[in-house]
mmCIF file of C-alpha atoms in Angstrom:
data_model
loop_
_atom_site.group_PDB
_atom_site.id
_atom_site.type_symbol
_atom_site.label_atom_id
_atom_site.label_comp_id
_atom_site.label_asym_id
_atom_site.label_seq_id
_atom_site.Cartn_x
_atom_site.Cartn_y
_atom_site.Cartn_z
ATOM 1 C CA UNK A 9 73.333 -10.918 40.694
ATOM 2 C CA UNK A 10 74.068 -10.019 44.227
ATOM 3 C CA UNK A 11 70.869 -8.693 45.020
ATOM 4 C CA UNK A 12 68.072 -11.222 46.166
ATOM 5 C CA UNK A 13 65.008 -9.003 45.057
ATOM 6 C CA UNK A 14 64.203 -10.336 41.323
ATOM 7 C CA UNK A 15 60.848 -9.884 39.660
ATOM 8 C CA UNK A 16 60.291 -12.257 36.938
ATOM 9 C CA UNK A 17 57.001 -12.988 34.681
ATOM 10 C CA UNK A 18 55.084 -16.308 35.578
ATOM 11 C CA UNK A 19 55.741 -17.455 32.184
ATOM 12 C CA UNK A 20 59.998 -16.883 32.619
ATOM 13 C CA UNK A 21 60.182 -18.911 36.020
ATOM 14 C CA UNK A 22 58.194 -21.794 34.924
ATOM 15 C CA UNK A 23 60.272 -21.997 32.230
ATOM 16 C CA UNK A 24 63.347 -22.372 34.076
ATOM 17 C CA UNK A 25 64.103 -25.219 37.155
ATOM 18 C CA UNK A 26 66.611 -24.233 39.842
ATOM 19 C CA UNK A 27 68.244 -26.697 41.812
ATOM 20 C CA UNK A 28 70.436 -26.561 44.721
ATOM 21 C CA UNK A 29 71.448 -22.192 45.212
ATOM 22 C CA UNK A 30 71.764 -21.753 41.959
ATOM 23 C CA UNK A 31 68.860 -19.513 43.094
ATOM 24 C CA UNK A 32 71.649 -16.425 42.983
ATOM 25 C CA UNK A 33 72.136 -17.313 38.882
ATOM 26 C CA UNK A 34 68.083 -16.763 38.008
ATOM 27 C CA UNK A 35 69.247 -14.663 35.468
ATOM 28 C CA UNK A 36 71.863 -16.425 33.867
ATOM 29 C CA UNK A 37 69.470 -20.061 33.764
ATOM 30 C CA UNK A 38 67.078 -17.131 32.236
ATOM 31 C CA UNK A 39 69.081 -16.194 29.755
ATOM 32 C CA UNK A 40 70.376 -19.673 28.437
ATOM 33 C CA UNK A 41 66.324 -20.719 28.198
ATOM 34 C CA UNK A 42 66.301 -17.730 25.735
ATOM 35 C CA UNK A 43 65.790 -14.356 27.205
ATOM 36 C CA UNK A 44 67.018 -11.321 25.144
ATOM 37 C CA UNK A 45 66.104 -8.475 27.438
ATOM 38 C CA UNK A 46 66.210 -7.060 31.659
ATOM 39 C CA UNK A 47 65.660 -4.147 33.218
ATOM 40 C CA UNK A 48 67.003 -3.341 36.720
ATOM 41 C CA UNK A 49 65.421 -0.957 39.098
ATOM 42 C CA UNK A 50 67.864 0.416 42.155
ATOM 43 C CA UNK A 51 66.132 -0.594 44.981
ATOM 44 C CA UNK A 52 66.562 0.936 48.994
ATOM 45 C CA UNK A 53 68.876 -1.874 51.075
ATOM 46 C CA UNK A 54 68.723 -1.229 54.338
ATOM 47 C CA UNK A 55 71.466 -2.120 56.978
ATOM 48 C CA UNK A 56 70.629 -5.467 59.068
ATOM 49 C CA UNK A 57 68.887 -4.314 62.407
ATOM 50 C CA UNK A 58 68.748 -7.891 64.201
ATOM 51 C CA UNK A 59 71.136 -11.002 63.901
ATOM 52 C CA UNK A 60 74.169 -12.040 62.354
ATOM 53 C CA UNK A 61 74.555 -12.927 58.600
ATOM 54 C CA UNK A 62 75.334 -16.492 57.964
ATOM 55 C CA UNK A 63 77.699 -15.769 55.007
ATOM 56 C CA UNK A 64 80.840 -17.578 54.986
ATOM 57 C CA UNK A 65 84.055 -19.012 53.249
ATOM 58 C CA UNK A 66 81.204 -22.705 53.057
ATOM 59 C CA UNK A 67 78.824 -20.204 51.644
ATOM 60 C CA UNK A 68 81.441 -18.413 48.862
ATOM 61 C CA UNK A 69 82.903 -22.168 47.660
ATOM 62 C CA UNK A 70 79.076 -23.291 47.032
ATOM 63 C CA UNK A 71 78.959 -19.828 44.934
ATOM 64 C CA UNK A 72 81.840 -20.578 42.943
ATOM 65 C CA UNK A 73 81.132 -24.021 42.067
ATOM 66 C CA UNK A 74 77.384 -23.184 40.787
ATOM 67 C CA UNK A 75 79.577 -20.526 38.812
ATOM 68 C CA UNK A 76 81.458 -23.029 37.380
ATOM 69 C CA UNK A 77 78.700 -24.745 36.518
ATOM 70 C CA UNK A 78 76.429 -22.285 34.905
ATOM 71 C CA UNK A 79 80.135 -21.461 32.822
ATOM 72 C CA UNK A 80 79.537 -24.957 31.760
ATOM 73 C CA UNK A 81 75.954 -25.166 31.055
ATOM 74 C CA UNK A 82 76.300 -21.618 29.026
ATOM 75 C CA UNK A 83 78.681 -22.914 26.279
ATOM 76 C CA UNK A 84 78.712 -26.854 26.659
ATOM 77 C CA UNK A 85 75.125 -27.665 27.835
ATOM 78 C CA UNK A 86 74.088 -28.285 24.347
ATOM 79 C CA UNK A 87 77.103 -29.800 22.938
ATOM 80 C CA UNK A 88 78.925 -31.730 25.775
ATOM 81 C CA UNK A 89 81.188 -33.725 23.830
ATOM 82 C CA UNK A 90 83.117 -30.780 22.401
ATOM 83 C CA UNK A 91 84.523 -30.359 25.973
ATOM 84 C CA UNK A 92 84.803 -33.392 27.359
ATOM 85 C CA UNK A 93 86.088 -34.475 23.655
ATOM 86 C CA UNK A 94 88.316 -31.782 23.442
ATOM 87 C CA UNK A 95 89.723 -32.615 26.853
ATOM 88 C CA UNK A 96 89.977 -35.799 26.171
ATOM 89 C CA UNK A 97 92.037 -35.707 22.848
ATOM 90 C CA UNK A 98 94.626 -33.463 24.510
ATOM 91 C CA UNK A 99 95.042 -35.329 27.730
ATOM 92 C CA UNK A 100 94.972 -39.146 24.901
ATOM 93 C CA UNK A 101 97.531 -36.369 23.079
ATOM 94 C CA UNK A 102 99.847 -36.098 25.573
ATOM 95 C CA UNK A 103 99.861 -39.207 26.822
ATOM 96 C CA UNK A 104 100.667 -40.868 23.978
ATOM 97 C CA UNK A 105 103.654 -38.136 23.430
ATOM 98 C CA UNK A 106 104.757 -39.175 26.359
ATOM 99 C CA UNK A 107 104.635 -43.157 25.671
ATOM 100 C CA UNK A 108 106.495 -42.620 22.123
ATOM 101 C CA UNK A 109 109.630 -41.194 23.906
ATOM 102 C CA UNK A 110 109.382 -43.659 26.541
ATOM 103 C CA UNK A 111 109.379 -46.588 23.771
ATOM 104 C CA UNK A 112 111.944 -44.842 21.806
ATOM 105 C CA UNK A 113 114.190 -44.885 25.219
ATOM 106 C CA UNK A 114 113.703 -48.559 25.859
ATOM 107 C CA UNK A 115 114.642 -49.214 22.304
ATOM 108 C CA UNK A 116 118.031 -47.072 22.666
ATOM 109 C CA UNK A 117 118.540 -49.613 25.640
ATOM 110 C CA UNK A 118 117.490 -47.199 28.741
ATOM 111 C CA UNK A 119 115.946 -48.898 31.320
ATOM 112 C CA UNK A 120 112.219 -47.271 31.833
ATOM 113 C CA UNK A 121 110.540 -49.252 34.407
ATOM 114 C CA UNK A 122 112.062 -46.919 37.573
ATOM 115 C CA UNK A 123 110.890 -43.505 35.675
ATOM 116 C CA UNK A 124 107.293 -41.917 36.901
ATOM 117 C CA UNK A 125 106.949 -40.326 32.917
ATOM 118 C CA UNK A 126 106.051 -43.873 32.452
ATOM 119 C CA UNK A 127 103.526 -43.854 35.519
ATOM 120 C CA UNK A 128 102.439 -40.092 33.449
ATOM 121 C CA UNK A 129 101.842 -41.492 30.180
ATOM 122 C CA UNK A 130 99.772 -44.524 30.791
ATOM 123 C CA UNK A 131 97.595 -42.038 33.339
ATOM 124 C CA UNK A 132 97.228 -39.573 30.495
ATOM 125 C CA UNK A 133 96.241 -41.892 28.295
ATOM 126 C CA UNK A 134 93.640 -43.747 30.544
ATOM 127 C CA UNK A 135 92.285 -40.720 31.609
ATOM 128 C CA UNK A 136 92.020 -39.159 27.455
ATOM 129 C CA UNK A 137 89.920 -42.109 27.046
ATOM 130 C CA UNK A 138 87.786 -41.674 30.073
ATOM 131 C CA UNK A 139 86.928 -38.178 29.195
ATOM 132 C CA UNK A 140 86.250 -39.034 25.438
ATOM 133 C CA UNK A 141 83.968 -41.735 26.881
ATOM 134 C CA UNK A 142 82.305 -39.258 29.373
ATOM 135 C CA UNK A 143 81.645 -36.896 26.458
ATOM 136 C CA UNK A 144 80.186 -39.397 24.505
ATOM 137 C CA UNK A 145 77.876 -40.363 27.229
ATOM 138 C CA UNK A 146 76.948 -37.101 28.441
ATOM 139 C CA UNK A 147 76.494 -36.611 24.463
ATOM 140 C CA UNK A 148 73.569 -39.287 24.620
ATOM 141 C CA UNK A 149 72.187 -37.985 27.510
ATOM 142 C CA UNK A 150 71.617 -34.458 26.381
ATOM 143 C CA UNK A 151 69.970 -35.658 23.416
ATOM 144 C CA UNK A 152 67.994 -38.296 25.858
ATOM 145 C CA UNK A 153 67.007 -35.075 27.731
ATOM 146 C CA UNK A 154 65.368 -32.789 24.761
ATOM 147 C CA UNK A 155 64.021 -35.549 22.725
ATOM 148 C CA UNK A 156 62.318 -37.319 25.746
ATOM 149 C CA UNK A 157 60.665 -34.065 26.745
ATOM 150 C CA UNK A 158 60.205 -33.038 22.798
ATOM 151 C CA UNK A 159 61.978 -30.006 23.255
ATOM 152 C CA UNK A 160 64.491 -28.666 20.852
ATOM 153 C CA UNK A 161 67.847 -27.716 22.089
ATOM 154 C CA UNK A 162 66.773 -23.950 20.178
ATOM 155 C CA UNK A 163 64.219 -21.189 20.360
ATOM 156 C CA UNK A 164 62.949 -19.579 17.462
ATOM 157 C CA UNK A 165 62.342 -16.032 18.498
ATOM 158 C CA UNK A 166 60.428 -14.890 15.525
ATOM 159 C CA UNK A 167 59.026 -16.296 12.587
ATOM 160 C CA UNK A 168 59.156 -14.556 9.130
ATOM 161 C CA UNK A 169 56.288 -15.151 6.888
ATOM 162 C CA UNK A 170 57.149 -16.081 3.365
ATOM 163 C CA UNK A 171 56.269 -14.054 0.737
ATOM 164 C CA UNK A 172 54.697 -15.710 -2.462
ATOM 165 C CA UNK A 173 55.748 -15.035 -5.699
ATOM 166 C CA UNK A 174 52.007 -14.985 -7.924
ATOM 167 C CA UNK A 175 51.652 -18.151 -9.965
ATOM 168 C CA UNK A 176 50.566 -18.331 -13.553
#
C-alpha cells in the first residue's frame, strides 16, 4: 500500500471511483468491487535527489481517517444499519439503564435533579435514537445508490450451467 507505482487493467479502474487520497487504498476499493487476485513485482526506489518531502503529521491524520473509512466501507458499506443500529441500541441500552436507576432513586425519595447520571442518561438515550435514525437513513440511501444505478450490491463470479435431467 505504501508504494505509489500500481498497474491496474482499464477494466479494474473504471470500475472503481476514488475520491479525496483515498488514492493510497486502490487496492482495498479494488477488492471490495470484487477482485480475488494481485500480484506484486519489487520494484528499484531510489533515494530523493532534489527537494524536501511534504509528508507530515496533516498528511498521516488524512491517512488514518480514509483508513477508517475504507474499515467502514469493507464490512458496513452494504449493510449500514447493522452499525449504526447496533450502535444505536447499545448507546438507547444504556441510557435507558441509566434512567431506570435514576427513577427508582427519585421514588426512594433521593433528590436527582443536582446529579450529571441524569444529564448521562437522557444524552444516551437521545443520541441511541439518533444513531438508529442515521442507520435507517443511511439504510435507504445505500439501497437509493444500487437500485438507481441498477447495480446489485453482489458480483457473481462464475456461473454454473445446469445440467438437464432427459425428459420422457
Amino acid at each position: 500500500l505504501g508504494c505509489t507505482l500500481k498497474i491496474f487493467t482499464r477494466e479494474t479502474i473504471k470500475s472503481i471511483h476514488i475520491y479525496g487520497e483515498l488514492h493510497r487504498f486502490i487496492p482495498v476499493l479494488i477488492t471490495l468491487e470484487g477482485a480475488t487476485r494481485f500480484t506484486q513485482v519489487n520494484v528499484n526506489h531510489r533515494p530523493r535527489k532534489f527537494g524536501t518531502s511534504k509528508y507530515n503529521l496533516s498528511r498521516t491524520t488524512k491517512v488514518l481517517s480514509d483508513l477508517l473509512l475504507m474499515l467502514f466501507f469493507k464490512k458496513y458499506l452494504q449493510r449500514p444499519m447493522h452499525f449504526f443500529g447496533g450502535l444505536g441500541t447499545v448507546t438507547l441500552g444504556i441510557g435507558v439503564l441509566i434512567n431506570l436507576y435514576m427513577l427508582v432513586l427519585k421514588i426512594m425519595g433521593q433528590d436527582i435533579w443536582g446529579k450529571p447520571l441524569l444529564l448521562l442518561g437522557i444524552l444516551l438515550v437521545m443520541g441511541g435514537i439518533q444513531f438508529v435514525t442515521i442507520g435507517i437513513l443511511a439504510e435507504l440511501q445505500m439501497r437509493t445508490y444500487f437500485e438507481s444505478q441498477q447495480k446489485k450490491p453482489f458480483r457473481v463470479k462464475q456461473v454454473i450451467p445446469a445440467k438437464v435431467a432427459p425428459t420422457e
